[in-house]
mmCIF file of C-alpha atoms and ligand atoms in Angstrom:
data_model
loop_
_atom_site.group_PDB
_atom_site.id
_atom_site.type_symbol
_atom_site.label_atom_id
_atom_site.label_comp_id
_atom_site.label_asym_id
_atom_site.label_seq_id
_atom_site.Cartn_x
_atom_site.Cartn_y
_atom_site.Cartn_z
ATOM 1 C CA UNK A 749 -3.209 6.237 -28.838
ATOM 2 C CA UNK A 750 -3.152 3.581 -26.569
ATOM 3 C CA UNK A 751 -3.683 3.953 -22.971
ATOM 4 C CA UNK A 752 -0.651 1.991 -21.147
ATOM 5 C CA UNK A 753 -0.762 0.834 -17.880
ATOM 6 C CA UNK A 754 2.552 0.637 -15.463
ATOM 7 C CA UNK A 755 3.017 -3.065 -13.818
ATOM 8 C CA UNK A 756 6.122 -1.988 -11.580
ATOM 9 C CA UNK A 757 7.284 -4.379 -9.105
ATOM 10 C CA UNK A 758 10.277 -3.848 -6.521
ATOM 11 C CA UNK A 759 13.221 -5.831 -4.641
ATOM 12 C CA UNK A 760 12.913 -9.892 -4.957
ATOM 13 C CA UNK A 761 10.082 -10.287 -6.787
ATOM 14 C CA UNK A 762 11.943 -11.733 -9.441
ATOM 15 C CA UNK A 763 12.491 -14.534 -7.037
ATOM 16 C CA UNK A 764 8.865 -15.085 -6.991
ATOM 17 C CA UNK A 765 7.633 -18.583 -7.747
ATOM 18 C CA UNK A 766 11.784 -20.037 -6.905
ATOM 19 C CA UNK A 767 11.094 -19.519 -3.258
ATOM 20 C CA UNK A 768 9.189 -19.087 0.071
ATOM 21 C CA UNK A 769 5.708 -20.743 -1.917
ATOM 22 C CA UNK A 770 4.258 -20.551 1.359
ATOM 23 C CA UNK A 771 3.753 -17.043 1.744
ATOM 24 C CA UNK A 772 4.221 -15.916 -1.676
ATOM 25 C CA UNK A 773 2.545 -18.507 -3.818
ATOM 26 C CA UNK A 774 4.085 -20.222 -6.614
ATOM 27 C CA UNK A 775 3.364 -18.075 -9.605
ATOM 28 C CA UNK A 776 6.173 -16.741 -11.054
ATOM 29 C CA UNK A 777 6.395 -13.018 -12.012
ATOM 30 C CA UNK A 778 6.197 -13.808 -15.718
ATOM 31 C CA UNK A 779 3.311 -15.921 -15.206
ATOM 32 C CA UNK A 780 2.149 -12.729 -13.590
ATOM 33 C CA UNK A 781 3.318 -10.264 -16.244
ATOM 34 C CA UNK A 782 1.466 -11.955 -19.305
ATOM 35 C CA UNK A 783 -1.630 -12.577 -17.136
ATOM 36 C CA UNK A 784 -2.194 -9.066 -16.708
ATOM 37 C CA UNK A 785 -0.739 -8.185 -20.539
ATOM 38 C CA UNK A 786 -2.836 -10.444 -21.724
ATOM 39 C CA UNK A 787 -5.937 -9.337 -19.673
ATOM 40 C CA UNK A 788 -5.071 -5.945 -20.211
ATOM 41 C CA UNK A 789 -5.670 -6.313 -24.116
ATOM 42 C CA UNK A 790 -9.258 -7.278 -23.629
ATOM 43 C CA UNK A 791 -9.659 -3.867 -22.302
ATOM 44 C CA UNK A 792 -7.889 -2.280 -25.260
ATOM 45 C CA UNK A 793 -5.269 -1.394 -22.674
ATOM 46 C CA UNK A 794 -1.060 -1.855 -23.003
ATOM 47 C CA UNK A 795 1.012 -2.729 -20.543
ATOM 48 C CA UNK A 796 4.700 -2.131 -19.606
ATOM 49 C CA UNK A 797 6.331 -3.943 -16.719
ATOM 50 C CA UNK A 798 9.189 -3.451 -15.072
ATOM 51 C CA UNK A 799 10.810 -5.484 -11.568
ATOM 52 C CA UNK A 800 13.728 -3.942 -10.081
ATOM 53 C CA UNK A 801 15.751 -4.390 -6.838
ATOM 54 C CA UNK A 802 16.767 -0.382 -6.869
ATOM 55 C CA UNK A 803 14.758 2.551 -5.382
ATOM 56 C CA UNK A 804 16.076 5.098 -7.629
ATOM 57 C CA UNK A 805 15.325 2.890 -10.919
ATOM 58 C CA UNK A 806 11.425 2.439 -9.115
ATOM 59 C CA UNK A 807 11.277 6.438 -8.969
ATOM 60 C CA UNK A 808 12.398 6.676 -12.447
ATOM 61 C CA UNK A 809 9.944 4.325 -13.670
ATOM 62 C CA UNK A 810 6.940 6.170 -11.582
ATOM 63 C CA UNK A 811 8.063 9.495 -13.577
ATOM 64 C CA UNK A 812 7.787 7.828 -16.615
ATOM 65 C CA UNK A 813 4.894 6.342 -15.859
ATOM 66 C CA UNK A 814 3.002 9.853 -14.507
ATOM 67 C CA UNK A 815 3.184 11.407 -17.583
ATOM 68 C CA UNK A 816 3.227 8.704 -19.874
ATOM 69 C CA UNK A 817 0.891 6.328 -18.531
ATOM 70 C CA UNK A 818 -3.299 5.612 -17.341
ATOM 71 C CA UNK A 819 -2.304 4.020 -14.342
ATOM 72 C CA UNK A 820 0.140 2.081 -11.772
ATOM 73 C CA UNK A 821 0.111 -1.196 -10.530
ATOM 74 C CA UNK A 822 2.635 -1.162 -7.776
ATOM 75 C CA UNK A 823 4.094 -3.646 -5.604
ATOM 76 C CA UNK A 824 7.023 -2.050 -3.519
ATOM 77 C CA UNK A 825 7.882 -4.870 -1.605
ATOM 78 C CA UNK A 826 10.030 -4.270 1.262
ATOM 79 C CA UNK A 827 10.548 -0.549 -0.118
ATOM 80 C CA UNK A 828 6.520 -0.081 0.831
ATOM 81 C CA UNK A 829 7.604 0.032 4.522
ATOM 82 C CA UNK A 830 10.969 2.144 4.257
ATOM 83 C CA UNK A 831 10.588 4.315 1.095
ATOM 84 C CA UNK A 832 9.989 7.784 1.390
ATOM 85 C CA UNK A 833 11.487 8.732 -1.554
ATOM 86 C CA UNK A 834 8.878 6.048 -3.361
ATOM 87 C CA UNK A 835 5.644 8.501 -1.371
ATOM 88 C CA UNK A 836 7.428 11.746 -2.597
ATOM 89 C CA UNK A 837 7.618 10.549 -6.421
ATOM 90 C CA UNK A 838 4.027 8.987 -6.388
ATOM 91 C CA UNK A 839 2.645 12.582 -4.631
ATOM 92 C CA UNK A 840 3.674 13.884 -7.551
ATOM 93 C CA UNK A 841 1.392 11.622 -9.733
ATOM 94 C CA UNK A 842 -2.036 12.267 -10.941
ATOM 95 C CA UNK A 843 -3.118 9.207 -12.550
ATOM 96 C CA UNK A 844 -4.467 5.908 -10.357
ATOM 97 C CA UNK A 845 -2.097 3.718 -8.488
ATOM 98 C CA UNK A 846 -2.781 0.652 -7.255
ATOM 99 C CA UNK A 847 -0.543 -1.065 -4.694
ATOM 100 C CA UNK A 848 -0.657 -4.760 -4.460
ATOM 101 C CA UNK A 849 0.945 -6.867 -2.257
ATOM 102 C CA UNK A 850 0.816 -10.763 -2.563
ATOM 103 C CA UNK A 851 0.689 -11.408 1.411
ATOM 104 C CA UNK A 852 -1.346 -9.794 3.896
ATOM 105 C CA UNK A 853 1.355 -7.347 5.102
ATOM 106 C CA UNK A 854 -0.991 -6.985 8.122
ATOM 107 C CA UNK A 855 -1.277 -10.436 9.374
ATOM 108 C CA UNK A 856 2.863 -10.258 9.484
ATOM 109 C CA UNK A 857 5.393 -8.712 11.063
ATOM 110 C CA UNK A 858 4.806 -5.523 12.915
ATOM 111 C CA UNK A 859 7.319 -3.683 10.532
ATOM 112 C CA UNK A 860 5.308 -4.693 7.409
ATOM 113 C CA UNK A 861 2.350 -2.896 8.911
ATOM 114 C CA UNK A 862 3.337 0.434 8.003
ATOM 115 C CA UNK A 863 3.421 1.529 3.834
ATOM 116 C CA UNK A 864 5.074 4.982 2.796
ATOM 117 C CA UNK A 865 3.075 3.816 -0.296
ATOM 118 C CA UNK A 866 -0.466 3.521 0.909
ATOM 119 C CA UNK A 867 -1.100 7.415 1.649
ATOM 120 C CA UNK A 868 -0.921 8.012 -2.155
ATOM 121 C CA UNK A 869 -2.542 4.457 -3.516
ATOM 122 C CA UNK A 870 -5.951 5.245 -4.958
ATOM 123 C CA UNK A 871 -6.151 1.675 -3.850
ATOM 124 C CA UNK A 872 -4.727 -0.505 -1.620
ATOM 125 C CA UNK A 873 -4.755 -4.569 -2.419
ATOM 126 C CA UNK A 874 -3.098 -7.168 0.325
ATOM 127 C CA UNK A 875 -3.343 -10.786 0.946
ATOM 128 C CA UNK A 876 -5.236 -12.030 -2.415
ATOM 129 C CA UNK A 877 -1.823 -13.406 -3.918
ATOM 130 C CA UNK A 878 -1.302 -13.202 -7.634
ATOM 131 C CA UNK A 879 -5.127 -12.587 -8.097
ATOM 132 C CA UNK A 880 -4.576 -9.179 -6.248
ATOM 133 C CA UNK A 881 -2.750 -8.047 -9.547
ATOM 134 C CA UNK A 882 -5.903 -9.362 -12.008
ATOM 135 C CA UNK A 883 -8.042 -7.206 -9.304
ATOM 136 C CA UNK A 884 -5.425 -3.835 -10.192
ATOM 137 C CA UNK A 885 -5.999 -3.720 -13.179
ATOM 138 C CA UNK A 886 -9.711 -4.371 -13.434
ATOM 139 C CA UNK A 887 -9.949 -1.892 -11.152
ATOM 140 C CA UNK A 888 -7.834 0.450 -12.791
ATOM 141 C CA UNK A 889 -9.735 -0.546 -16.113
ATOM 142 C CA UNK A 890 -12.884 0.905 -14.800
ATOM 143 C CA UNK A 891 -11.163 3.761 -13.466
ATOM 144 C CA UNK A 892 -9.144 4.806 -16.818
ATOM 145 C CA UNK A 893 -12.531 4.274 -18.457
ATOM 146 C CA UNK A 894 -14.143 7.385 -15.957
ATOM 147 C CA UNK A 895 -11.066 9.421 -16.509
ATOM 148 C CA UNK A 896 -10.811 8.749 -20.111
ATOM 149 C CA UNK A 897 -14.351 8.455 -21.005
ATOM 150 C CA UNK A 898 -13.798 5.506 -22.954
ATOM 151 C CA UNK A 899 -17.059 3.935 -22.164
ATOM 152 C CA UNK A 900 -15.636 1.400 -19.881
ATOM 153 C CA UNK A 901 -18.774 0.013 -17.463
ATOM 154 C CA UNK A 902 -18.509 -0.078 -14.046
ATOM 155 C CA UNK A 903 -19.352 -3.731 -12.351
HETATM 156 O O1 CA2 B 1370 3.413 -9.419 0.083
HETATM 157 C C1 CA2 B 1370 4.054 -8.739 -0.738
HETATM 158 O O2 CA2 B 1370 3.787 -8.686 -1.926
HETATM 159 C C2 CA2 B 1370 5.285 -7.969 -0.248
HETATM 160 O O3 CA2 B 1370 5.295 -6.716 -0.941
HETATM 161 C C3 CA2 B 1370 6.486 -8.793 -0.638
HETATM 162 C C4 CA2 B 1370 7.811 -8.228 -0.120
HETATM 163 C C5 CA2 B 1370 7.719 -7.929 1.376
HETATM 164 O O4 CA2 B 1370 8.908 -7.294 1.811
HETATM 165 C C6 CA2 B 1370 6.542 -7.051 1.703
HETATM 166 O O5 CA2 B 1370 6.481 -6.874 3.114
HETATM 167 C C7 CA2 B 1370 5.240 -7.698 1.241
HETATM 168 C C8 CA2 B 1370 8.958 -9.220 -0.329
HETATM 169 C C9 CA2 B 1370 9.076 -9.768 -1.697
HETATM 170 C C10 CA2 B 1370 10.099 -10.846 -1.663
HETATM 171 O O6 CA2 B 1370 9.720 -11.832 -2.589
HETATM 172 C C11 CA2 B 1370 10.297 -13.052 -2.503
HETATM 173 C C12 CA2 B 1370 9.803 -14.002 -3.336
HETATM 174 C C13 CA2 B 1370 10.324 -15.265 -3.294
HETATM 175 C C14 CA2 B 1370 11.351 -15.564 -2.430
HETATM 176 C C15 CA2 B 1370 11.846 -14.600 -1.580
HETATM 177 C C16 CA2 B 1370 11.307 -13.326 -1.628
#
């Protein structure tokens, strides 16, 4: 069976690419979404994305993706820095998550310092734009291939 990995991405980052260029680039989250489908494939892997503006759709999607899924590429937005609910559902996950975030929350504002999210990231990517999603997955890529023993190597 295929391994699937989960692109999940939270509140306005469907506006990605429409607005704010400057601090979110200018990539749109399609452009995004078949990147990493696309790059995924060369790794033999799937992927299923999913953006949503609602916490409880986000937790849904995380229980889905624990026990039907290789691993999570996560970008919380704003819910990184308030969510609780978001760190209770991924403590429950064994698989690797990866949380990206297109800016460098910690060059910002004070209150984007803090992530609920980043206590139960196997990996933590910030300020690398759209590439920091290419980076998830490879990472993840390498890291489904230890899990899975798929024969994935390590560079
Ligand atoms: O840098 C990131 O990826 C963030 O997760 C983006 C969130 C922000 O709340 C986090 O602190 C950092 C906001 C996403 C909003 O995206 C927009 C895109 C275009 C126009 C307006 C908002």
């Amino acid at each position: 069976m295929t391994d699937v990995i989960f692109l999940l991405n939270g509140p306005n980052l469907n506006l990605l690419g429409q607005r704010r260029p400057e601090v979110y680039g200018s990539t749109t989250l399609g452009d995004i979404e078949n990147a990493i489908i696309e790059r995924a494939a060369s790794y033999g892997l799937a992927v299923e994305c999913l953006q949503s503006n609602h916490e409880g759709v986000l937790i849904d999607a995380i229980q889905h993706a624990r026990l039907n899924g290789s691993g999570i590429i996560i970008n919380p937005g704003a819910y990184t820095h308030t969510s609780i609910a978001l760190h209770d559902a991924l403590e429950a996950v064994e698989i690797p998550v990866v949380e990206v975030h297109l800016s460098n929350i910690h060059r910002r504002e004070p209150f984007r310092h803090h992530s609920y999210v980043s206590p139960q990231a196997s990996a933590v990517i910030a300020g690398a734009g759209a590439y920091g999603y290419t980076m998830a997955l490879d990472y993840l890529a390498t890291s489904a291939a230890r899990v899975l023993g798929q024969g994935f190597e390590e560079s």
